mmCIF file of C-alpha atoms and ligand atoms in Angstrom:
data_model
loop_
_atom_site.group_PDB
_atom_site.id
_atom_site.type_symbol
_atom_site.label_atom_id
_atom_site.label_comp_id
_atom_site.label_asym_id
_atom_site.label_seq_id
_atom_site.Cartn_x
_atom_site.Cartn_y
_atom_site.Cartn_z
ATOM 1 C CA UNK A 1 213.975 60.636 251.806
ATOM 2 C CA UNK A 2 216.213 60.799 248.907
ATOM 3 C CA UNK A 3 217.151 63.682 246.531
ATOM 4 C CA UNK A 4 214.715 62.112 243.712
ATOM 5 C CA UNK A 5 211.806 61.664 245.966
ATOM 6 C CA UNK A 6 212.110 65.162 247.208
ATOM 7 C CA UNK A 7 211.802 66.431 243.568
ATOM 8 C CA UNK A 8 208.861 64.223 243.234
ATOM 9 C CA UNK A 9 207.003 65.720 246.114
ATOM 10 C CA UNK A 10 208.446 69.468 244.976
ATOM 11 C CA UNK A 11 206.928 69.045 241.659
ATOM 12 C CA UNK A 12 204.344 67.732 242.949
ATOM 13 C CA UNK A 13 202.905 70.837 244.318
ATOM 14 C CA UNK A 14 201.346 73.373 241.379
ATOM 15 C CA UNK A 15 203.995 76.408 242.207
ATOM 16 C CA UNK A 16 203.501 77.956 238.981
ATOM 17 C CA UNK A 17 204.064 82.803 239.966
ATOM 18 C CA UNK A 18 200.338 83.251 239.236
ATOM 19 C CA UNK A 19 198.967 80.755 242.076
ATOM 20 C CA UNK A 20 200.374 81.617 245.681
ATOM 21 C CA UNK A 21 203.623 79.360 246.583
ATOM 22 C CA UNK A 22 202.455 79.304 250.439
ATOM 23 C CA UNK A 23 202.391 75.453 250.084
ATOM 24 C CA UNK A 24 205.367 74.750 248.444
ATOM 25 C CA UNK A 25 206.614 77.351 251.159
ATOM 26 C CA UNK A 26 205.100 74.897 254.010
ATOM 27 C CA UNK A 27 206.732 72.259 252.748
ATOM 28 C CA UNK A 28 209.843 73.659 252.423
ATOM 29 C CA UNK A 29 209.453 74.822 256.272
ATOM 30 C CA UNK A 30 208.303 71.285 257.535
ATOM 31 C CA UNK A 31 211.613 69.995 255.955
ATOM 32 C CA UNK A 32 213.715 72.327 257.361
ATOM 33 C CA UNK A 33 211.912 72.221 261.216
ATOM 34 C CA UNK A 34 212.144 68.274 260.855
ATOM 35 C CA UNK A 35 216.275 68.741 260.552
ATOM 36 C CA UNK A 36 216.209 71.225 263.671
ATOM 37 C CA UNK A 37 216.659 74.488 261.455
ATOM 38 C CA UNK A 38 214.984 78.162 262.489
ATOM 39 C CA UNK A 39 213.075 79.322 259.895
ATOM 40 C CA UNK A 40 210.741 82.691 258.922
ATOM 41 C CA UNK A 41 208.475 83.130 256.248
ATOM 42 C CA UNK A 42 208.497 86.760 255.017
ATOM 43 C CA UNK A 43 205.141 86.827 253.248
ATOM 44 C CA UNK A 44 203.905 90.069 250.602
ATOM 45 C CA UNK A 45 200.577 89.798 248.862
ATOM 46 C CA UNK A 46 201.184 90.434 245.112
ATOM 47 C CA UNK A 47 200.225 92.746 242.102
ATOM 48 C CA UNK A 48 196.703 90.331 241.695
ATOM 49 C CA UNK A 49 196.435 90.066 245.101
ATOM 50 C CA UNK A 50 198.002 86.853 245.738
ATOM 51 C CA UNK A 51 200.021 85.819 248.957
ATOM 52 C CA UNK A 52 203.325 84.887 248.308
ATOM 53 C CA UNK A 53 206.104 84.198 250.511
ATOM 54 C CA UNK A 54 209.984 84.322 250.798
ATOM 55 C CA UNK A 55 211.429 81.394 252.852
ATOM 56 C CA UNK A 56 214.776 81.809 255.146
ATOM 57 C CA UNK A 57 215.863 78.611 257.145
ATOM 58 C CA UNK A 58 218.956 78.850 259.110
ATOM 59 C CA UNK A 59 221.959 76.599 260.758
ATOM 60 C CA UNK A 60 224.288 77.276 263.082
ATOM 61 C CA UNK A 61 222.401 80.961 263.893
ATOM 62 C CA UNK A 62 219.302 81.906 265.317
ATOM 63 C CA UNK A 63 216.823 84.936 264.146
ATOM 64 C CA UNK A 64 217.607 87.957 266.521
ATOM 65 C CA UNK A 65 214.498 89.169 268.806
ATOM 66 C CA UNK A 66 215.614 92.352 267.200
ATOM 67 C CA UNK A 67 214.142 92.968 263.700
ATOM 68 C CA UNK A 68 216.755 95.135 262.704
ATOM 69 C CA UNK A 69 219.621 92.556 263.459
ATOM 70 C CA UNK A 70 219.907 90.559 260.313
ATOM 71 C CA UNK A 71 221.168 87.170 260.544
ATOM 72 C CA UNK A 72 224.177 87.002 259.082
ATOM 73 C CA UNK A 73 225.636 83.520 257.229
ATOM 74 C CA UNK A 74 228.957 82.435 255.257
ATOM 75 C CA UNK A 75 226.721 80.624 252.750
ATOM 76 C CA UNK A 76 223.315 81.311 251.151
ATOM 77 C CA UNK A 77 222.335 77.891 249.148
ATOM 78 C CA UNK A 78 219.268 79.897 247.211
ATOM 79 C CA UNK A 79 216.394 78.466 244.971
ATOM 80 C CA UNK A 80 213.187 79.756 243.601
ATOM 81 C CA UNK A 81 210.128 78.124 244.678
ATOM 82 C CA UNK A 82 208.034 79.481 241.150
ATOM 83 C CA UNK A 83 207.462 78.407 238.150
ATOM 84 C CA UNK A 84 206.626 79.150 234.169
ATOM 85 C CA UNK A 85 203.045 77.893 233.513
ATOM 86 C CA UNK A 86 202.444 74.358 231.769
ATOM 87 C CA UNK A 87 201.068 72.825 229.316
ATOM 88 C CA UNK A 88 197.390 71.321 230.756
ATOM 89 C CA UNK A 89 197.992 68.590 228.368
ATOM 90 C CA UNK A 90 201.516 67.569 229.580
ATOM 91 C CA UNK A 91 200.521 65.036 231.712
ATOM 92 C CA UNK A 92 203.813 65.018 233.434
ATOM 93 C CA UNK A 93 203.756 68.303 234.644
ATOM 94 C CA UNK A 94 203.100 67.586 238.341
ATOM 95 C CA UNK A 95 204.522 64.221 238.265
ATOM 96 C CA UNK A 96 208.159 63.854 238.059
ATOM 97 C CA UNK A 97 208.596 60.952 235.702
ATOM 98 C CA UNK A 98 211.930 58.503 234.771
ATOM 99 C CA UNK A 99 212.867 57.449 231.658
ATOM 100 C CA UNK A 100 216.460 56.941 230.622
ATOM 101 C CA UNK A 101 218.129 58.923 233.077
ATOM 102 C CA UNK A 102 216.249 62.212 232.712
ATOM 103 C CA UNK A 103 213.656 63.131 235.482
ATOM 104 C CA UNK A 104 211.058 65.182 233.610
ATOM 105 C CA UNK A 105 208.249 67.565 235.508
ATOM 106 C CA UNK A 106 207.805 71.519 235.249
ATOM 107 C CA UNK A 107 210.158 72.788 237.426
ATOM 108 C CA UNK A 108 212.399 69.438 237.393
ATOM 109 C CA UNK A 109 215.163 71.299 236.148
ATOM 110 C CA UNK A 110 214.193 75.178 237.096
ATOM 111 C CA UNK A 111 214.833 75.023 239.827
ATOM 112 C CA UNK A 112 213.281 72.573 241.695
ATOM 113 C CA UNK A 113 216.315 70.254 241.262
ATOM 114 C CA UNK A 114 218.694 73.039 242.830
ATOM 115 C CA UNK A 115 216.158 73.234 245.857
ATOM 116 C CA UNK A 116 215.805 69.405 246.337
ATOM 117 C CA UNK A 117 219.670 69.300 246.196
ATOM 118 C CA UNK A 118 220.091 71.990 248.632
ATOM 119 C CA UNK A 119 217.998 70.198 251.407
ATOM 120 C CA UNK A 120 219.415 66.837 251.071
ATOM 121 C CA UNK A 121 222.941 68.347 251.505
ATOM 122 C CA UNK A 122 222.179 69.958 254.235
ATOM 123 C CA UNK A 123 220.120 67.250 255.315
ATOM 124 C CA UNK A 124 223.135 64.979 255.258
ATOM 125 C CA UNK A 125 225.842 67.712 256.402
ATOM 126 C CA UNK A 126 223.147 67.543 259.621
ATOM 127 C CA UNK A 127 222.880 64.520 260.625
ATOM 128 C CA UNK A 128 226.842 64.069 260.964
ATOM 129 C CA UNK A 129 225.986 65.455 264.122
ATOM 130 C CA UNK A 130 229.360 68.021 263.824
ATOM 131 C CA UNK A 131 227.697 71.957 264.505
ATOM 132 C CA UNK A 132 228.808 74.404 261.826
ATOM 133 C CA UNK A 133 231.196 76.899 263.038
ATOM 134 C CA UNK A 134 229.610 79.061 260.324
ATOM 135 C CA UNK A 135 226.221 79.586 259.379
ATOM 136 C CA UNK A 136 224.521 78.548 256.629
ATOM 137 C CA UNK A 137 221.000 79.762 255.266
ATOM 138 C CA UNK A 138 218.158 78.379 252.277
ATOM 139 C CA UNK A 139 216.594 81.210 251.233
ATOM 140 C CA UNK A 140 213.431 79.930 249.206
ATOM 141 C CA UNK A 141 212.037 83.200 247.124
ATOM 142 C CA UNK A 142 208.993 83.687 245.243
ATOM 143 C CA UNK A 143 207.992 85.144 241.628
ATOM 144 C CA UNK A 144 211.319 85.207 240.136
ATOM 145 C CA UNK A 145 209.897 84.157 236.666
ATOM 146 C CA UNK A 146 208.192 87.255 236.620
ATOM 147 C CA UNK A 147 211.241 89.913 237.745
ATOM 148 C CA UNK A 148 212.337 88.374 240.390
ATOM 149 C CA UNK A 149 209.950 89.835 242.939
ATOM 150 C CA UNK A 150 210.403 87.747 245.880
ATOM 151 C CA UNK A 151 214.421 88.169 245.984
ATOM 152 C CA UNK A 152 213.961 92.220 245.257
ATOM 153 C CA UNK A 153 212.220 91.974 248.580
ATOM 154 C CA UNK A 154 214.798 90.314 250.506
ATOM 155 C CA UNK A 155 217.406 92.765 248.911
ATOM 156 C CA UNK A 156 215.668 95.932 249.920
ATOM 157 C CA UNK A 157 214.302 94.780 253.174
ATOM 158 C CA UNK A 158 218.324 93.777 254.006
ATOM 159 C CA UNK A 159 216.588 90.381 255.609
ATOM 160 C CA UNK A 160 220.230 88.235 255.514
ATOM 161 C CA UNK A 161 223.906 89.061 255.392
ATOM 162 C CA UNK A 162 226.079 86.269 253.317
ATOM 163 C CA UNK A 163 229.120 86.251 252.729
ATOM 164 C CA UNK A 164 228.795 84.012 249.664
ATOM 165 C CA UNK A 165 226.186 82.559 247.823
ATOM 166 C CA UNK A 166 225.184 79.683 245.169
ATOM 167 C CA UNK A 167 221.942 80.799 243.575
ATOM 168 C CA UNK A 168 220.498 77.628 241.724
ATOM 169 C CA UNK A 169 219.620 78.039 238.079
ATOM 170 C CA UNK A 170 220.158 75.481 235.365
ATOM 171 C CA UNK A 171 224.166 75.731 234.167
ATOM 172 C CA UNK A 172 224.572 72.002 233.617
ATOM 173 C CA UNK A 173 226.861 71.901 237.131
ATOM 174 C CA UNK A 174 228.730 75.046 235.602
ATOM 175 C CA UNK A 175 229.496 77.721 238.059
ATOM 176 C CA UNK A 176 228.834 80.840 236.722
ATOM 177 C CA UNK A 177 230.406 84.036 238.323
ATOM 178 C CA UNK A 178 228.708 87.140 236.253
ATOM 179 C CA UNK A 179 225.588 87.654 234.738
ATOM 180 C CA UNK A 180 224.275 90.442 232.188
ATOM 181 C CA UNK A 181 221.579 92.726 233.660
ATOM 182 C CA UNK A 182 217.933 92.718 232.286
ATOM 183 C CA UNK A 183 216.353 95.693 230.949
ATOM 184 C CA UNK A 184 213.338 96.841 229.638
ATOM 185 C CA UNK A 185 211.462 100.312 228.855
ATOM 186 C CA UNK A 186 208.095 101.032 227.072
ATOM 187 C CA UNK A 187 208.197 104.128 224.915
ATOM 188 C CA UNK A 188 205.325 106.186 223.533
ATOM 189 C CA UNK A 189 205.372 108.642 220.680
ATOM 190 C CA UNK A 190 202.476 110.941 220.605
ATOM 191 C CA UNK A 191 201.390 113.036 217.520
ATOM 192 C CA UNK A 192 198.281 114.441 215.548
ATOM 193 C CA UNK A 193 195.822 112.462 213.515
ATOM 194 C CA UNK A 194 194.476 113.439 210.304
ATOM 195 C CA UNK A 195 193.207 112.726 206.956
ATOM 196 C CA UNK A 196 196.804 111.220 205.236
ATOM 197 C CA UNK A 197 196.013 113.720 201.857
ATOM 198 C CA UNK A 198 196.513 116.506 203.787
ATOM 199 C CA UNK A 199 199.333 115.457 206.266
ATOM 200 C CA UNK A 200 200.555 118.911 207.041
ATOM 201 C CA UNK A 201 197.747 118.907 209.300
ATOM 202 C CA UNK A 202 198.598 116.679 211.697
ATOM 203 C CA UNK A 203 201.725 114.769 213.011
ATOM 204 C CA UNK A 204 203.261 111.459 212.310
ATOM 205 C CA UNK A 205 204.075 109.311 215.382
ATOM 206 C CA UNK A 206 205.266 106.665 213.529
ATOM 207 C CA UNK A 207 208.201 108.823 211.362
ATOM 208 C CA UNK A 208 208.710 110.182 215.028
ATOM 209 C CA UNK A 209 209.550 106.837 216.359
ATOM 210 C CA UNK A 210 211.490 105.938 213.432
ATOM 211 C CA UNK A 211 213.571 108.817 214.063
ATOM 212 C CA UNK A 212 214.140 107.420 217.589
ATOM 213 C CA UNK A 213 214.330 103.877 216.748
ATOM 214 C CA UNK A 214 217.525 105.454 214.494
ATOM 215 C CA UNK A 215 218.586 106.862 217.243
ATOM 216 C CA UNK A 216 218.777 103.818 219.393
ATOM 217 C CA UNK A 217 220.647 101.733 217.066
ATOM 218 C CA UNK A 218 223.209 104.187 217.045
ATOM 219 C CA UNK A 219 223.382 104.062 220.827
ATOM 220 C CA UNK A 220 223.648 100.352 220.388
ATOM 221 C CA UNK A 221 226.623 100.744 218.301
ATOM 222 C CA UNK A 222 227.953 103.374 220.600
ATOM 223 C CA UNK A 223 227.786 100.687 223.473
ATOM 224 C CA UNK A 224 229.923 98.113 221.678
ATOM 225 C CA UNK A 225 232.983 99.560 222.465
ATOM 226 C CA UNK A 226 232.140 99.486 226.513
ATOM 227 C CA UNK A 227 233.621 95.236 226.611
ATOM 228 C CA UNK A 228 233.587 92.966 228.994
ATOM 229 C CA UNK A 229 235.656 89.866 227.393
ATOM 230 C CA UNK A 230 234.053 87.285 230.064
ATOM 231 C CA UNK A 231 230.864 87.479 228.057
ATOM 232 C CA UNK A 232 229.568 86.414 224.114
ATOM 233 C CA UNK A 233 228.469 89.027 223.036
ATOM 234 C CA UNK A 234 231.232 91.152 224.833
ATOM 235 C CA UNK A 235 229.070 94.125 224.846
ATOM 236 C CA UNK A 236 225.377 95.639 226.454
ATOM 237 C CA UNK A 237 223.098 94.431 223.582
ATOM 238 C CA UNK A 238 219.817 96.132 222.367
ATOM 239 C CA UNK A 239 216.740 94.412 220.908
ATOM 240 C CA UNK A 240 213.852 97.179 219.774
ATOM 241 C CA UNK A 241 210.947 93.709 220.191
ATOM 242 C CA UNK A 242 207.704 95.442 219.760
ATOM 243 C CA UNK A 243 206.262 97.923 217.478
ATOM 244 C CA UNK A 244 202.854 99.219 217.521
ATOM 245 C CA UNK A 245 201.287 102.419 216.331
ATOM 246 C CA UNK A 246 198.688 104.041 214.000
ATOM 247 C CA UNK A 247 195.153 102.486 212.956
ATOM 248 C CA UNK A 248 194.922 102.885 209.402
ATOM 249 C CA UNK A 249 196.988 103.136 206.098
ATOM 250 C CA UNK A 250 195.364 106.442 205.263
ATOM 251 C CA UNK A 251 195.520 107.986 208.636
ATOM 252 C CA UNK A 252 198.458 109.844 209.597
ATOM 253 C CA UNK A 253 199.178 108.284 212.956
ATOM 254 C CA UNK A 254 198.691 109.584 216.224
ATOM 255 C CA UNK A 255 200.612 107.274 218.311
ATOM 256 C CA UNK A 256 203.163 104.329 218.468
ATOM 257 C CA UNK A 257 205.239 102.778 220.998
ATOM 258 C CA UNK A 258 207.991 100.368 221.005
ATOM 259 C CA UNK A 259 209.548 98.468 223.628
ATOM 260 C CA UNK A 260 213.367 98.825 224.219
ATOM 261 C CA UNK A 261 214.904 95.592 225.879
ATOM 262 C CA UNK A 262 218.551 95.877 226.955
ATOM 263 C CA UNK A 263 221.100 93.806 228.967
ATOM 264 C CA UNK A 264 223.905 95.857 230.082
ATOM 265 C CA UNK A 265 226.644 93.841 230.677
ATOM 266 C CA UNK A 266 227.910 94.424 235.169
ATOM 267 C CA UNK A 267 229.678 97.373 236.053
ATOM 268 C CA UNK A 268 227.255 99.500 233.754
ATOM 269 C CA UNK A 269 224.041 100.604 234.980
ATOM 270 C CA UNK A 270 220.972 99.915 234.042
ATOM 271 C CA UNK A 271 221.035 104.308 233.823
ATOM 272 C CA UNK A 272 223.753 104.320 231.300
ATOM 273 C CA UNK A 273 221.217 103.269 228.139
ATOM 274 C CA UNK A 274 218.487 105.415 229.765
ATOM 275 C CA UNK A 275 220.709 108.906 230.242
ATOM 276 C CA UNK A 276 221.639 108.182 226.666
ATOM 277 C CA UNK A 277 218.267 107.882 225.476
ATOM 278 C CA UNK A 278 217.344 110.919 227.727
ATOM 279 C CA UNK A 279 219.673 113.107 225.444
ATOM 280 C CA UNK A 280 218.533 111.660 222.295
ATOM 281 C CA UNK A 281 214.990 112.353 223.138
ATOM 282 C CA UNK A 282 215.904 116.108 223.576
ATOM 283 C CA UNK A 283 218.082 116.438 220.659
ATOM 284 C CA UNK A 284 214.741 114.932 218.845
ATOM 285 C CA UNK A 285 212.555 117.576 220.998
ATOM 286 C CA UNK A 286 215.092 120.419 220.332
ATOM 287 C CA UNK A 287 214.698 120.090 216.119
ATOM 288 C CA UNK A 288 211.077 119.194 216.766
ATOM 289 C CA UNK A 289 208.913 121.163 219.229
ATOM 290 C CA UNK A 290 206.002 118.920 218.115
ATOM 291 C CA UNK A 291 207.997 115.844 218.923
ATOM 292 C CA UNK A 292 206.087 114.070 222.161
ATOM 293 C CA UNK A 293 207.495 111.088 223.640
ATOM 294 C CA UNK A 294 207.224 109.171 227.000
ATOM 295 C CA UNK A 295 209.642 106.490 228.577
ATOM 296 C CA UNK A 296 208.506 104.078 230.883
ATOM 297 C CA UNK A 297 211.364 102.017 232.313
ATOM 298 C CA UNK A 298 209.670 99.163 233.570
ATOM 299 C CA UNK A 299 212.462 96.928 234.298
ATOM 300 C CA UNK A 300 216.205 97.769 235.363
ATOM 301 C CA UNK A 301 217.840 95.041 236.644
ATOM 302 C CA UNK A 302 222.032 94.680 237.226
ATOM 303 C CA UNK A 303 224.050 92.522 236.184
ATOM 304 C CA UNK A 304 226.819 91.270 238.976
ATOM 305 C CA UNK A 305 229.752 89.818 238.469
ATOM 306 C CA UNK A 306 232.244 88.161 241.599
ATOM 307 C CA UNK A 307 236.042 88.002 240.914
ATOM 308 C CA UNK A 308 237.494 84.763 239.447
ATOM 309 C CA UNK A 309 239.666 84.387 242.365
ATOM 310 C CA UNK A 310 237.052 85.000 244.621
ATOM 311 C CA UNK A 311 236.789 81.586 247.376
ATOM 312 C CA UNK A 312 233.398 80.738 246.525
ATOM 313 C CA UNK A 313 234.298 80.386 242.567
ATOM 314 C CA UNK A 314 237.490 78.968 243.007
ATOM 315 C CA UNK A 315 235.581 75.911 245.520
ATOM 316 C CA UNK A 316 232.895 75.733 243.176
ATOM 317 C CA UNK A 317 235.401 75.185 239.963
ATOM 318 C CA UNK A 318 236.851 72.607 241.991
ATOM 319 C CA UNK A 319 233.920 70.692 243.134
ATOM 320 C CA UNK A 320 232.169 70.652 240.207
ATOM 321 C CA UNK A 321 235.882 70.060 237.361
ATOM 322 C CA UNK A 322 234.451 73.002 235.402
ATOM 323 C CA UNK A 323 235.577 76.811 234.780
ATOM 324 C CA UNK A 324 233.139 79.378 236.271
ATOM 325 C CA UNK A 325 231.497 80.979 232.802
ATOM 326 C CA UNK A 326 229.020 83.744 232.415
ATOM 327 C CA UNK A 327 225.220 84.026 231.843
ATOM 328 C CA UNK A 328 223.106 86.062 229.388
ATOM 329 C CA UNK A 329 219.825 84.914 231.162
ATOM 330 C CA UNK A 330 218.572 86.797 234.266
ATOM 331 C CA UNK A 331 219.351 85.545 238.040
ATOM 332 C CA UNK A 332 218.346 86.547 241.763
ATOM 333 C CA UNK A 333 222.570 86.741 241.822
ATOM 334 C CA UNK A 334 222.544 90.662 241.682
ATOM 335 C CA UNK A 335 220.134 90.924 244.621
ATOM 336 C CA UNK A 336 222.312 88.360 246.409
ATOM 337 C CA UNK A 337 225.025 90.576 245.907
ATOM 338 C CA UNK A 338 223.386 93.233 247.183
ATOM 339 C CA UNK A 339 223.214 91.598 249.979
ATOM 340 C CA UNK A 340 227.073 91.351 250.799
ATOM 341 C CA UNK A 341 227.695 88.412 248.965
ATOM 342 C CA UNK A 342 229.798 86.677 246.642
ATOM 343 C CA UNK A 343 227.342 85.198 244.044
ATOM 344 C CA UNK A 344 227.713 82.294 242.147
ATOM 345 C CA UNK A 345 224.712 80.683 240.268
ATOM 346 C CA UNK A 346 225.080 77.063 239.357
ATOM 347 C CA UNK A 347 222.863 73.858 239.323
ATOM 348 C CA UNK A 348 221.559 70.810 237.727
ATOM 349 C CA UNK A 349 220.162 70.457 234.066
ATOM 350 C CA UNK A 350 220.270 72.659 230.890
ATOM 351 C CA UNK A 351 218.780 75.864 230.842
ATOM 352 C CA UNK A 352 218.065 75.468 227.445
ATOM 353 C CA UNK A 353 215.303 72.937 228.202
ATOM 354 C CA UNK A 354 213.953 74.803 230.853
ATOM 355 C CA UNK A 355 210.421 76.416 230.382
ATOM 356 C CA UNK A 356 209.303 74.482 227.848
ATOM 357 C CA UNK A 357 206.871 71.284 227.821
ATOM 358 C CA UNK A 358 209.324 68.358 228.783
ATOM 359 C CA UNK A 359 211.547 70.113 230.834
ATOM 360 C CA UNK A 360 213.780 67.758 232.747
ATOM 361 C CA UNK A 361 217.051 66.862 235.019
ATOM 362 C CA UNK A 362 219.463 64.334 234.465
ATOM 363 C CA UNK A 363 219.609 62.067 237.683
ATOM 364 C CA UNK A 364 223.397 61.665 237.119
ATOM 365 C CA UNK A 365 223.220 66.145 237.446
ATOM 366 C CA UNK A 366 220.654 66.257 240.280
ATOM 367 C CA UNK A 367 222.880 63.406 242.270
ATOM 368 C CA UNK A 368 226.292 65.193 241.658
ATOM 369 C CA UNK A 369 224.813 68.054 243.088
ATOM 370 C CA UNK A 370 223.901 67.260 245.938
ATOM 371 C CA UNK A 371 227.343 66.011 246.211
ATOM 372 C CA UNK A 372 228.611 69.233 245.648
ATOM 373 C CA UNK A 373 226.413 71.633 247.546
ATOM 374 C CA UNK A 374 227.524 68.935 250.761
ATOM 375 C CA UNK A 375 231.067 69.232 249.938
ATOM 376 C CA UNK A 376 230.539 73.262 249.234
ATOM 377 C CA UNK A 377 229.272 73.449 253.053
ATOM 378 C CA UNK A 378 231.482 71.233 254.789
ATOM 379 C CA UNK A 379 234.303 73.755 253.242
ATOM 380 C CA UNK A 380 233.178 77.415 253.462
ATOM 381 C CA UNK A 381 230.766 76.468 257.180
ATOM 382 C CA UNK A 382 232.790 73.700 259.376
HETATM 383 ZN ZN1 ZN B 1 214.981 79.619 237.266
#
């Protein structure tokens, strides 16, 4: 089967995070037992109750009777089996449709491509017949669209070792050796309601929040001068999205929230924005007894960042004729890092099409790739 009709049957099969991805999963595993590979699933039932399931498929290394021995591999080729919801009225959602040059499905280009690329590589680096003198692993996840869920599980149950990874994502072929972190915290100002003639006797949330919102665009400037030149915008950047409170214009309000979003840029903590905030709060608290506020820091993911000289970057830049860049969007990289490796995320088709109705892949992108993931094993495994 070739890489195009292995995107066919991929989108084929509904994998959007809300519906369990233990078919796509099955399929994946068929694939991989039909080419000889050891596999696991590593299923978790999600927030609504849904199964979902992590995929690892292995060559050149078996899974240890013992749970706690971790297989470990030179190279992680990893993909996301999920995807954003569609349009019902796109009727080429779940068929993967040709016209002038561009394959077009959900999924098509995020990620399915990466995934169909990664198992006719290894498909073909197979059936040469030559063992790997390395090992080499797919790791299929679940539920990254919605916080990468599936990979955070691999990460903290240690289930691989790699030495190096390529996690596919979108980057029109472009290897891309750091990524910003993704950030996000829900915070609630409480005060007193009352009639707004006589406003001494309650307590405005909303001037309370403005006070903080003040605040935290004077942390944002404060962050500008932490750089990293590798990335446009240079700096962790701040983006106040959300602001709700009161419930009329003549009652002094009681409450408002406002969500903070930030992506701090690797090598800075997700804690950095929130210790700042912490002090900001009290300094608020301190002038204001009456001041009331909660911070719920729902998401705090890393950025991660591998060397530019690093092996996997400099095979990649080769392999593919273009310079590793940087990402702004958020990857499964960091948890790959945290699992020893070297992280690279590259792969066919524009991100900037991606989640949206007539998402697509080139065929010219999807082919090169699998091109490149081949030539990316037969260099870091034989
Ligand atoms: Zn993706």
């Amino acid at each position: 089967m070739n890489v195009q009709e292995t995107l066919a049957e991929l989108v084929a099969i509904d994998s959007v995070s809300s519906r369990s991805n233990a078919a796509l999963v099955d399929y994946l595993a068929r694939r991989s037992e039909a080419i000889g590979l050891a596999f696991t699933r590593l299923p978790y039932t999600d927030e609504s109750g849904v199964e979902k399931l992590n995929l690892i498929a292995l060559a050149g290394v078996k899974f240890s009777d013992q749970p706690a021995q971790r297989p470990q591999v030179e190279l992680a080729l990893v993909g996301h089996t999920d995807t954003v919801p569609y349009d019902p009225n796109w009727s080429e959602a779940l068929q993967l449709t040709e016209r002038d040059g561009k394959l077009y499905g959900r999924g098509a280009c995020d990620t399915k491509a990466f995934i169909a690329a990664a198992l006719t590589a290894t498909e073909a680096v197979i059936k040469t017949g030559k063992p790997l003198a390395k090992p080499l692993a797919l790791v299929f996840t679940a539920d990254e669209e919605i916080g990468l869920v599936g990979a955070k599980r691999l990460a903290d149950a240690r289930a691989i070792s790699a030495r190096y990874a390529i996690v596919g994502e979108p980057t029109s072929l472009r290897p891309m050796r750091a990524g910003k972190g993704y950030c996000l915290a829900e915070i609630t100002i409480k005060g007193r309601e009352a009639h707004s003639a006589y406003p001494a006797l309650g307590a405005s949330a909303v001037f309370g929040a403005a006070r903080l919102i003040a605040r935290v665009e004077g942390i944002a400037a404060d962050l500008r001068s932490d750089e990293h030149p590798a990335f446009d915008p240079s700096h962790t950047t701040l983006n106040v999205g959300l602001v709700h409170g009161g419930t009329a214009k003549n009652v002094v309000p009681g409450e408002c929230r406002f969500t903070l979003e930030w992506r701090p840029i690797p090598g800075q903590g997700p804690e950095r924005l929130l210790e700042l905030l912490a002090e900001a709060i009290a300094e608020e608290t301190q002038r204001d007894p009456d001041f009331d506020c909660t911070v719920n820091a729902a998401r705090a993911d890393e950025g991660f960042e591998t060397a530019p000289d690093s092996t996997i970057v400099c095979v990649l830049e080769e392999l593919t004729g273009n310079d590793a860049g940087t990402v702004a969007f958020g990857t499964e990289a960091a948890q790959l890092t945290a699992l020893g490796a070297e992280a690279v995320v590259m792969g066919p088709g524009d991100i900037r099409v991606a989640h949206r109705t007539g998402e697509f892949v080139p065929v010219a992108e999807l082919e090169a790739c699998v091109g490149i993931l081949r030539s990316a094993i037969e260099r870091l495994c034989a």
